[in-house]
mmCIF file of C-alpha atoms in Angstrom:
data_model
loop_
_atom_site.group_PDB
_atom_site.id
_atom_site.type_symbol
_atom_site.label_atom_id
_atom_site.label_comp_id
_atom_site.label_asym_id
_atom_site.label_seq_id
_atom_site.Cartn_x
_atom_site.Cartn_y
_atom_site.Cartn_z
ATOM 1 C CA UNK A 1 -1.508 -45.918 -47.393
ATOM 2 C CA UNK A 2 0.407 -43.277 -45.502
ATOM 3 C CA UNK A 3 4.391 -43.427 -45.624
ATOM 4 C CA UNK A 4 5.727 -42.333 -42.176
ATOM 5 C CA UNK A 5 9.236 -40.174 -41.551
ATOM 6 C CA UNK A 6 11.488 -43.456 -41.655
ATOM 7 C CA UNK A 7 9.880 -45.329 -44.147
ATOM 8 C CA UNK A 8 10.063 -42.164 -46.058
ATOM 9 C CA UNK A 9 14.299 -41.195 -44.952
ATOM 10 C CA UNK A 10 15.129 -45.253 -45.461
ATOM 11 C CA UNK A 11 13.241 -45.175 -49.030
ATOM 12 C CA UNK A 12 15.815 -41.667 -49.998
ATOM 13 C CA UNK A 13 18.785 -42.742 -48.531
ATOM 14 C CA UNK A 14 18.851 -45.793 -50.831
ATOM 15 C CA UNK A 15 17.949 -43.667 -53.203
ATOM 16 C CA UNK A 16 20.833 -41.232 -52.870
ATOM 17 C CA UNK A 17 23.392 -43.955 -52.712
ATOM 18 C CA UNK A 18 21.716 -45.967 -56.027
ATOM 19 C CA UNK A 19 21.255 -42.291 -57.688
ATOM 20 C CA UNK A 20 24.725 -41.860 -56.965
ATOM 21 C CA UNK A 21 25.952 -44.817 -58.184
ATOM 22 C CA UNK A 22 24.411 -44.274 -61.224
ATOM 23 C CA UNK A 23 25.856 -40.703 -61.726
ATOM 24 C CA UNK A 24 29.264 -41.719 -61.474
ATOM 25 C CA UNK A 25 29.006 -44.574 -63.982
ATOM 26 C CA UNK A 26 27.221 -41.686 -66.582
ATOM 27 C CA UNK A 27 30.327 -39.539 -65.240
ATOM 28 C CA UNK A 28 33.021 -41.862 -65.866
ATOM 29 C CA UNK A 29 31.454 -42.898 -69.192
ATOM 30 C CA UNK A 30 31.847 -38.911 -70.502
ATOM 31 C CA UNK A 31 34.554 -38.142 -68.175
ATOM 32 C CA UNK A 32 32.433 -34.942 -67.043
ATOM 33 C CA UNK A 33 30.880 -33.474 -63.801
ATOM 34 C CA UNK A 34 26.846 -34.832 -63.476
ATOM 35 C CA UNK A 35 24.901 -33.023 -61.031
ATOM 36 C CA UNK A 36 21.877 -34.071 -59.407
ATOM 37 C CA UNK A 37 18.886 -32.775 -57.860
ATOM 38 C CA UNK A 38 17.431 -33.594 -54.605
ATOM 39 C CA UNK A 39 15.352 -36.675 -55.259
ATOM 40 C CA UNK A 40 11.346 -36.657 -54.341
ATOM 41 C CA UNK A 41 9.510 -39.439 -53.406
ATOM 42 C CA UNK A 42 5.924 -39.265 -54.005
ATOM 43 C CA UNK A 43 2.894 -41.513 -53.494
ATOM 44 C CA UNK A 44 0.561 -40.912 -55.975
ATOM 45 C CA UNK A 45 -1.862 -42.284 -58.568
ATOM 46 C CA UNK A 46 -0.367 -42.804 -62.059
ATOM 47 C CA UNK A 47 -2.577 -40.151 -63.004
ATOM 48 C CA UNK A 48 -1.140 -37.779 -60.327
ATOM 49 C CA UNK A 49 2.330 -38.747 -60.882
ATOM 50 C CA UNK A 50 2.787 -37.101 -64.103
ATOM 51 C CA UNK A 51 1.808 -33.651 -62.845
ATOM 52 C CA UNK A 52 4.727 -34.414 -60.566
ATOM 53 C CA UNK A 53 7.572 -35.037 -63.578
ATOM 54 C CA UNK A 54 9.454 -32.343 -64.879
ATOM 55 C CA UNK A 55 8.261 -31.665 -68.310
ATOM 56 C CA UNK A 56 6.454 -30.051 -70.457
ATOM 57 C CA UNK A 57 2.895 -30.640 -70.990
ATOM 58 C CA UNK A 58 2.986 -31.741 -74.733
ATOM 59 C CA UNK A 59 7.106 -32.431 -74.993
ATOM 60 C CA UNK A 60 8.628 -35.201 -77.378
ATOM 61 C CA UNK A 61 10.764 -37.107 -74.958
ATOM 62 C CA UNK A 62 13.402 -40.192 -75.100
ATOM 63 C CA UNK A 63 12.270 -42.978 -72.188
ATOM 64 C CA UNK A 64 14.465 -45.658 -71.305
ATOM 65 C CA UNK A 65 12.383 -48.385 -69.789
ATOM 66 C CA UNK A 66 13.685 -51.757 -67.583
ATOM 67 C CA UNK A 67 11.329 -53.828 -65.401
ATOM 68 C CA UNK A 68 13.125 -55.796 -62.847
ATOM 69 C CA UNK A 69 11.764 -58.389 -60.293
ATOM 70 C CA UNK A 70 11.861 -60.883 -57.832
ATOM 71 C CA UNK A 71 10.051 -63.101 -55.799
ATOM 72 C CA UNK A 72 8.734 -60.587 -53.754
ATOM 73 C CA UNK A 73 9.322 -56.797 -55.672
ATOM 74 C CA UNK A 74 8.319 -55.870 -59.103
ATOM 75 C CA UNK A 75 9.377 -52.314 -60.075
ATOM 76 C CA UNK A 76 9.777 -50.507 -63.353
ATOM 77 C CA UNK A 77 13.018 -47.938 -63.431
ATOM 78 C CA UNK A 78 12.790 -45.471 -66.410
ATOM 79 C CA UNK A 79 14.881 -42.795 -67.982
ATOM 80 C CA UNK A 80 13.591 -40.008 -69.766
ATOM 81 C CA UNK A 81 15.658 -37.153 -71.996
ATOM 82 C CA UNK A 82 13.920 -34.276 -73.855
ATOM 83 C CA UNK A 83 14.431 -35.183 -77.612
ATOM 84 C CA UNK A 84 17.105 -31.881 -78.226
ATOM 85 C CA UNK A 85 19.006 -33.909 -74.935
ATOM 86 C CA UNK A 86 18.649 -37.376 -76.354
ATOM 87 C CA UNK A 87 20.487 -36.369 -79.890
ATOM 88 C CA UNK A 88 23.360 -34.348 -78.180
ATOM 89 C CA UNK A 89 23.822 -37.271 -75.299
ATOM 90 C CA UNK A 90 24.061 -39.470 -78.792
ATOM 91 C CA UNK A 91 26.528 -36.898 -80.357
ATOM 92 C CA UNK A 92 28.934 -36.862 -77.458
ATOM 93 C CA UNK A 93 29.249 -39.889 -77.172
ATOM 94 C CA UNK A 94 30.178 -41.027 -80.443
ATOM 95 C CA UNK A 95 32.453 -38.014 -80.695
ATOM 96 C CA UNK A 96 34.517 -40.175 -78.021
ATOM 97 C CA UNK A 97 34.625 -43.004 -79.787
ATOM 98 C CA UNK A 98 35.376 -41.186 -82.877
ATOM 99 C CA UNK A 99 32.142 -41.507 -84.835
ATOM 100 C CA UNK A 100 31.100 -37.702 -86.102
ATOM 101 C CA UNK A 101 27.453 -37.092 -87.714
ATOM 102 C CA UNK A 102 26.147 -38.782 -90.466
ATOM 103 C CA UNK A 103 26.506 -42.159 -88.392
ATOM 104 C CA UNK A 104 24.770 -40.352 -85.149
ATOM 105 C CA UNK A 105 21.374 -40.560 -86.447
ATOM 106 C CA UNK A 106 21.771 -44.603 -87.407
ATOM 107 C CA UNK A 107 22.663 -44.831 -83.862
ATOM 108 C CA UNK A 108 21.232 -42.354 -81.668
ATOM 109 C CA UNK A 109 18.644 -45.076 -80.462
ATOM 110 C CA UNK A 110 21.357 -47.707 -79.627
ATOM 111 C CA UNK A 111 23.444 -44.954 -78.099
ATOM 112 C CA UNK A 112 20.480 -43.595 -75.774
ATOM 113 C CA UNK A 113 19.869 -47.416 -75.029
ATOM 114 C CA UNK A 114 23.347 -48.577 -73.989
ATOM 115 C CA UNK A 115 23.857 -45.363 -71.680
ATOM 116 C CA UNK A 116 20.136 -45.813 -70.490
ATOM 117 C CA UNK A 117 21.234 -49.490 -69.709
ATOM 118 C CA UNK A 118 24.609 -48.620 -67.717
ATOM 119 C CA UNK A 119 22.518 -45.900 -65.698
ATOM 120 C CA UNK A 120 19.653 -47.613 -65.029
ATOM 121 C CA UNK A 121 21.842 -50.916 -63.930
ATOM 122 C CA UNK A 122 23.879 -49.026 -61.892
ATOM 123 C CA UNK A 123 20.954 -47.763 -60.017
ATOM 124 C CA UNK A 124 18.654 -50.634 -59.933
ATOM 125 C CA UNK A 125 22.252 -53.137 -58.846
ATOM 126 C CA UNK A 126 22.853 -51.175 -56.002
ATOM 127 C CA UNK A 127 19.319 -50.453 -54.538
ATOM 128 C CA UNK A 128 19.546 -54.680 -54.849
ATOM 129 C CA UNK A 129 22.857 -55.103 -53.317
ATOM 130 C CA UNK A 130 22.179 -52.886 -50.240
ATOM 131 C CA UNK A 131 18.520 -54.608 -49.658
ATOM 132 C CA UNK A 132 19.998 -57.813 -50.311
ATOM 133 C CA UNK A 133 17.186 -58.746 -53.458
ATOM 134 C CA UNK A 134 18.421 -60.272 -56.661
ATOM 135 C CA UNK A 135 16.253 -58.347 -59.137
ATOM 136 C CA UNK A 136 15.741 -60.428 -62.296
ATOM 137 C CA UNK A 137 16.067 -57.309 -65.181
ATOM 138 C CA UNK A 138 14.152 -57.746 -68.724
ATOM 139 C CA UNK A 139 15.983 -56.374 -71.442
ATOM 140 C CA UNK A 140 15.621 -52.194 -71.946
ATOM 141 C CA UNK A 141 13.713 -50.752 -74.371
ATOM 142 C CA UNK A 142 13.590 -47.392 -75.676
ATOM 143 C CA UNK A 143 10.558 -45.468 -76.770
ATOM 144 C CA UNK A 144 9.677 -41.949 -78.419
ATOM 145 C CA UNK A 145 7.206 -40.416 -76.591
ATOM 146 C CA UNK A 146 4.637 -37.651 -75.867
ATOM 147 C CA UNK A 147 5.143 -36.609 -72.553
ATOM 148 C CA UNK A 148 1.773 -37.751 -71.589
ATOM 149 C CA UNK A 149 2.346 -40.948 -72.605
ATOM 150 C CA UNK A 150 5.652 -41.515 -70.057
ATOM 151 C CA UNK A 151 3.594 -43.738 -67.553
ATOM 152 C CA UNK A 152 0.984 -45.003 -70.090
ATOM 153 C CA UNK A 153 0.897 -48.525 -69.062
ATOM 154 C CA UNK A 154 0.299 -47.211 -65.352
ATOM 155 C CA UNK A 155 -2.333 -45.099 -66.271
ATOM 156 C CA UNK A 156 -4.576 -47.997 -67.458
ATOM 157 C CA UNK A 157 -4.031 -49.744 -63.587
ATOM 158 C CA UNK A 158 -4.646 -46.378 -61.706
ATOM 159 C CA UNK A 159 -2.839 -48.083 -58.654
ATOM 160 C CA UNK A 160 -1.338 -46.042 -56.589
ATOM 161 C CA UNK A 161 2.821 -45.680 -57.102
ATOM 162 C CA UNK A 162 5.572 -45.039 -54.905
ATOM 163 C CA UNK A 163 7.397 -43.016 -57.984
ATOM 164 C CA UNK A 164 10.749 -41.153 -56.774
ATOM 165 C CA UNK A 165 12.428 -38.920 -59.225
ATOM 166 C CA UNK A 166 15.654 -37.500 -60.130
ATOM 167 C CA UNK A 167 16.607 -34.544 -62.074
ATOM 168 C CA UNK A 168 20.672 -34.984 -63.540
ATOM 169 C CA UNK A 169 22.526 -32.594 -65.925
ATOM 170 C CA UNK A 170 26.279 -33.539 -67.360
ATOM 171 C CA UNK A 171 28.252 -30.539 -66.516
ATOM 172 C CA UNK A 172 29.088 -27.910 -68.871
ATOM 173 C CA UNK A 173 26.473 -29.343 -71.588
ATOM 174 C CA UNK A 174 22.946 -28.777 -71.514
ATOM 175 C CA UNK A 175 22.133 -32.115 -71.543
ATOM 176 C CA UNK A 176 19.811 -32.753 -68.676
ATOM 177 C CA UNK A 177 17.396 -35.963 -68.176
ATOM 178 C CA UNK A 178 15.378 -37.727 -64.724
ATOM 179 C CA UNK A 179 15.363 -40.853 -64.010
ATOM 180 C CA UNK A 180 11.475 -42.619 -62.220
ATOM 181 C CA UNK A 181 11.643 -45.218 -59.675
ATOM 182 C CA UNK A 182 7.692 -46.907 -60.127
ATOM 183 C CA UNK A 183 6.956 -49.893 -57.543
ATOM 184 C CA UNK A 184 3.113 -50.527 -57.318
ATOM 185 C CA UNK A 185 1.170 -50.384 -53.982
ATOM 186 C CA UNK A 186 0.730 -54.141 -53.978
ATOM 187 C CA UNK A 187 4.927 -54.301 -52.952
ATOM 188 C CA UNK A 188 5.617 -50.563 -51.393
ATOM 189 C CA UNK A 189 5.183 -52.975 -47.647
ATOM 190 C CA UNK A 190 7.611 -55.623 -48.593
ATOM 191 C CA UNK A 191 9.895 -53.427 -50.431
ATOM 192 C CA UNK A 192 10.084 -50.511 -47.463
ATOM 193 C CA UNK A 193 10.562 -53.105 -44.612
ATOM 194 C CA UNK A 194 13.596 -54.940 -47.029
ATOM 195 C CA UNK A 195 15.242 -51.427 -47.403
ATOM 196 C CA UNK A 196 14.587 -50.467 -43.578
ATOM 197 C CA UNK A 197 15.580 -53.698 -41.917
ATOM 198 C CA UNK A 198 18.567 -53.697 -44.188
ATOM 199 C CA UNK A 199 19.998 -50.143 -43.931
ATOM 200 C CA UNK A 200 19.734 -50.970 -39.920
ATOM 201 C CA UNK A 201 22.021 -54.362 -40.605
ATOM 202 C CA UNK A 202 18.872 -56.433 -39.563
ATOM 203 C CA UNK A 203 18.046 -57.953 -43.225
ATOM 204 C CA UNK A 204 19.449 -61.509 -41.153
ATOM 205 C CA UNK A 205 16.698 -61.903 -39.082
ATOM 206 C CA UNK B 1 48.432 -61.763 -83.438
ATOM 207 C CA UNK B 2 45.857 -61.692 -80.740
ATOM 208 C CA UNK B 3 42.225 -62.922 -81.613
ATOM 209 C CA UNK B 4 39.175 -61.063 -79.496
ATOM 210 C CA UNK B 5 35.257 -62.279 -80.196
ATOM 211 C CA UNK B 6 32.703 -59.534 -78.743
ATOM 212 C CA UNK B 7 29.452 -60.513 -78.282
ATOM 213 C CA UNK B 8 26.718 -57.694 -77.372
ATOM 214 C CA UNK B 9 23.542 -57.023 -78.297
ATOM 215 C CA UNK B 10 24.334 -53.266 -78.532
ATOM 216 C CA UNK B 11 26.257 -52.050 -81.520
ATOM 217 C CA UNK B 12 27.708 -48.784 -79.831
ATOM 218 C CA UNK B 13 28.591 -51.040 -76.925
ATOM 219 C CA UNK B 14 30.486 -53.218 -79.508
ATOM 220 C CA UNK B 15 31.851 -50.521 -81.951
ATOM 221 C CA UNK B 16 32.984 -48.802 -77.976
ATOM 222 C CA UNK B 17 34.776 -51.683 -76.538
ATOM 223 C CA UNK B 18 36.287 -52.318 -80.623
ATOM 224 C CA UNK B 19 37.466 -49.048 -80.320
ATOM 225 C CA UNK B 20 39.513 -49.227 -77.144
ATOM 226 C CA UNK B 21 40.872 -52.561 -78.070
ATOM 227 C CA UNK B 22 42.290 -51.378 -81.539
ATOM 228 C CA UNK B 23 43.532 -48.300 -79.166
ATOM 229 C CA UNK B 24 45.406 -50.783 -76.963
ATOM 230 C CA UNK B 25 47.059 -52.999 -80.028
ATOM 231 C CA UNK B 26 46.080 -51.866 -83.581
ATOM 232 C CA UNK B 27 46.784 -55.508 -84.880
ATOM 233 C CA UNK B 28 44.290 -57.271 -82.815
ATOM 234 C CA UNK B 29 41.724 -59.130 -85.094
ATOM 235 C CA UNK B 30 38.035 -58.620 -83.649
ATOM 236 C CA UNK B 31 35.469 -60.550 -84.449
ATOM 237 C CA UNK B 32 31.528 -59.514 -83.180
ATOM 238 C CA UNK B 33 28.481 -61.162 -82.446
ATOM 239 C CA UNK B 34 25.163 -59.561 -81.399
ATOM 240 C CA UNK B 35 23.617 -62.366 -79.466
ATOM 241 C CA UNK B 36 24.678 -65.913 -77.688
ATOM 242 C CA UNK B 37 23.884 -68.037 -81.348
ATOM 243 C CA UNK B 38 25.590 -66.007 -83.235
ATOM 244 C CA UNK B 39 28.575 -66.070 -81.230
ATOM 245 C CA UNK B 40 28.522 -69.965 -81.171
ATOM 246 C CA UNK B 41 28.353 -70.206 -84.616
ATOM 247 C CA UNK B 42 31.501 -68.132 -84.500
ATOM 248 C CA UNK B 43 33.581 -70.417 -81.713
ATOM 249 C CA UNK B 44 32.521 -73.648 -83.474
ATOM 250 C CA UNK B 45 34.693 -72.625 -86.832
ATOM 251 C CA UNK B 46 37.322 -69.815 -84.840
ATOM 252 C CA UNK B 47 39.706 -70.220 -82.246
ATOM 253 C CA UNK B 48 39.780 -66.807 -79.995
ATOM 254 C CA UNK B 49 42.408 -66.182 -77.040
ATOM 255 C CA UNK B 50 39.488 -63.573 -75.718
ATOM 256 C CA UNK B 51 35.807 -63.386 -75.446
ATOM 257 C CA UNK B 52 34.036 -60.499 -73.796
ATOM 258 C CA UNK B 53 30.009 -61.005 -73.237
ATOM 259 C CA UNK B 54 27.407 -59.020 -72.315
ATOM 260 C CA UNK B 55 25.148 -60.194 -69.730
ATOM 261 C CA UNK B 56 21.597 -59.063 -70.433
ATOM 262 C CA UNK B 57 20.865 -60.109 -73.782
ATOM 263 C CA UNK B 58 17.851 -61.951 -75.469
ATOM 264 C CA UNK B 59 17.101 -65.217 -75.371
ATOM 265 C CA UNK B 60 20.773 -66.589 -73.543
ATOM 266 C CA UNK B 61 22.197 -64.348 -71.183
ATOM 267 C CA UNK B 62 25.924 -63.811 -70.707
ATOM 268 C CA UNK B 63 26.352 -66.732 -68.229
ATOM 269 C CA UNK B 64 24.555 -68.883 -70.196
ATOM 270 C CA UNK B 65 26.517 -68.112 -73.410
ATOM 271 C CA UNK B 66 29.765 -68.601 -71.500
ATOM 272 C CA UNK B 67 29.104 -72.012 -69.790
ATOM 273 C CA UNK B 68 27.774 -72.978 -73.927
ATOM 274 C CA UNK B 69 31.485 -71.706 -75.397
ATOM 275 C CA UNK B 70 33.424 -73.135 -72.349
ATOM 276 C CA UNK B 71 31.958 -76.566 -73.446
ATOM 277 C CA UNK B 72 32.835 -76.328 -76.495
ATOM 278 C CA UNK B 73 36.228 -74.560 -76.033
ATOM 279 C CA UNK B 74 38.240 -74.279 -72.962
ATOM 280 C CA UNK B 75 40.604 -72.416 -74.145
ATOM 281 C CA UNK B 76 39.657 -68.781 -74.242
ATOM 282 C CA UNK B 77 39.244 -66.448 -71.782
ATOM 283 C CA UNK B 78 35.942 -65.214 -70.686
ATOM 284 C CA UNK B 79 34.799 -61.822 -69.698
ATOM 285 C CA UNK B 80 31.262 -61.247 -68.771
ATOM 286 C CA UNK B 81 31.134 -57.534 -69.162
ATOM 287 C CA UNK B 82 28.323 -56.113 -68.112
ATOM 288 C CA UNK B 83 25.916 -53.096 -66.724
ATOM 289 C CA UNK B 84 24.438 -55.461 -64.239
ATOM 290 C CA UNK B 85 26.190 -54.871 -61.460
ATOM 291 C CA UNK B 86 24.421 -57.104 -58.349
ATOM 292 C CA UNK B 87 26.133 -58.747 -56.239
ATOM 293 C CA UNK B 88 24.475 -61.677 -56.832
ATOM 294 C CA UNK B 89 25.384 -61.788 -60.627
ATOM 295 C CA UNK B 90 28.746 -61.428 -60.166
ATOM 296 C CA UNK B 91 29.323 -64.575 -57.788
ATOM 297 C CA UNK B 92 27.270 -66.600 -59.801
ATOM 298 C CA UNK B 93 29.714 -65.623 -63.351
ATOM 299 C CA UNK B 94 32.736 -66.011 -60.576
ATOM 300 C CA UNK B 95 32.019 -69.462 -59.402
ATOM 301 C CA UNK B 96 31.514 -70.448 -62.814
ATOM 302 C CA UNK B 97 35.241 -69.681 -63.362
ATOM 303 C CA UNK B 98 34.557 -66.309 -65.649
ATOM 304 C CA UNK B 99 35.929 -63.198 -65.385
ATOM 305 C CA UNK B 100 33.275 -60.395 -64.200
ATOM 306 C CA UNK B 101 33.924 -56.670 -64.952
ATOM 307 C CA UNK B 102 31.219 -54.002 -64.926
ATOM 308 C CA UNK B 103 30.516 -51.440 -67.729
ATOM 309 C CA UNK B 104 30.649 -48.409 -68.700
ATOM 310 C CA UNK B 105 33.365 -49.668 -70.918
ATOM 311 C CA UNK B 106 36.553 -47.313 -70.365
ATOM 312 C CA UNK B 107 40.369 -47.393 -72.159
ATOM 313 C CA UNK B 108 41.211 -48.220 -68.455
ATOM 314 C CA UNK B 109 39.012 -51.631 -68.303
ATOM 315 C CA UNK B 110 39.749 -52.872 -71.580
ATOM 316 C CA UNK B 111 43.381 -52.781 -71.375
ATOM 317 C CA UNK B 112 42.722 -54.598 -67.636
ATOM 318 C CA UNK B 113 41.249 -56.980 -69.843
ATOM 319 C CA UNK B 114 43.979 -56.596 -72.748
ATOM 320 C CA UNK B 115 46.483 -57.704 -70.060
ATOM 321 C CA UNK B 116 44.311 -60.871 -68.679
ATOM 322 C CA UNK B 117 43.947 -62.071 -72.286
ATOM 323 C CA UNK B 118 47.892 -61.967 -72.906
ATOM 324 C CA UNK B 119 48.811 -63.430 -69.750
#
């Protein structure tokens, strides 16, 4: 299957605007700056895809993982921190609400979840509201990880992915983490025409 | 003295919106629960002026634990608050009569809330 230049410019500009969305929840959450990258959109095999991601080839990482669907789209939206980003994206945020070390490691898995869950709702709510799909969400999960094990459950499959990444860093920290878009090739159709007809107002007919 | 129940299944999301709330009026009594049972338990032998709920919990979700308490209490106010933030969530929790406000939880939203409760 071959993506052409619209399917391609509809799939980022939802992208951009979800991505976006998501930022500025994360923002107002630590009241800082997050910068993005410019998201990529690839179509790949699973085990392409994670020659694609932005880490390092035996890193411990922090995933965030939601599968959402509906009647017609199934997609899997996950959030990944290095595990030096994961504990200081913990730390700062229980430094807001007043809670100082020896309670961040009891909580640095329900912190990474709860941010994880804002983020990845933001993204995933407004990639639904602009194409018009309720998205039925199962509850998050959180997972340590090597980094070849990020899309694991893909790998077994081997179908191809329409995986579009994300690169954000909260501004001045170090903290930096990307967020995967996954839809299998059995949906890409359904899922490009929903997001094409609807950015051109024609999701009525 | 102002009575709040907060039901999430996230303990930072509960000790966050706690926080704010004891911010906004240090007497407030706060009460948690971490899913829609527990919470039930909770109405069935309190009386609360304010409930915030989280929407995407296990096995009842928000709406779900809301229409439960609103049968057995009409008196408190009910706030889904939530990450989810379709569309299509928010007019089903607004036709059902319930408040719908959209995390990440700031000082800002919960003394929005503070203000609906004490109304």
């Amino acid at each position: 299957m071959i993506l052409n230049e619209i399917q391609i410019d509809s799939v980022l500009e939802i992208f951009n605007i979800a991505i976006g969305r998501a930022a500025a929840s994360l923002s107002t959450t630590f009241d800082k700056e997050v910068e993005l990258s410019v998201p990529k959109i690839l179509l790949v095999t699973s085990n392409e895809a994670l020659t694609y991601l932005p880490v390092q080839k035996n890193e411990e990482v922090c995933a965030v993982s939601q599968h959402f669907s509906s009647d017609e789209v199934n997609l899997e939206v996950k959030l990944i921190f290095s595990e030096e980003s994961s504990l200081n994206l913990a730390k700062f945020f229980l430094e807001k609400q007043m809670i100082f070390l020896e309670e961040v490691t009891q909580l640095e898995q329900d912190t990474i979840l709860e941010i994880g869950n804002i983020f990845i709702n933001s993204f995933i709510g407004t990639i639904a509201n602009l194409s018009h799909l309720e998205l039925e969400g199962a509850l998050p999960n959180i997972a340590l990880l090597h980094s070849k094990e990020i899309l694991k459950n893909d790998e077994k499959s081997a179908k191809t992915l329409i995986e579009a990444f994300v690169k954000f860093s909260i501004k001045p920290t170090a903290i930096t983490g990307f967020l995967i878009l996954i839809l299998d090739s059995d949906v890409i159709e359904k899922f490009l025409d929903k997001i094409y007809k609807s950015l051109l107002g024609k999701d009525a007919e | 003295m102002i009575r709040l129940l907060i039901i999430d299944d996230s303990k930072v999301a509960r000790i966050a919106i706690s926080s704010y709330f004891s911010q906004i009026d240090p007497n407030i009594q706060i009460y948690e629960a971490n899913n829609g049972t527990e919470a039930l338990e909770l109405v069935q032998t309190h009386d609360f002026d304010g409930i915030t709920i989280d929407y995407n919990m296990p096995e009842l979700n928000g709406l779900e634990v809301a229409k439960k308490i609103f049968e057995l209490k009409r008196t408190p106010k009910l706030f889904i608050l939530t990450a989810n933030i379709q569309n299509a969530i928010r007019d089903k929790v607004e036709q059902s009569g319930f408040y719908f406000f959209t995390k990440p939880v700031t000082k800002d939203l919960i003394q929005a809330i503070y203000l609906e409760i004490k109304k």
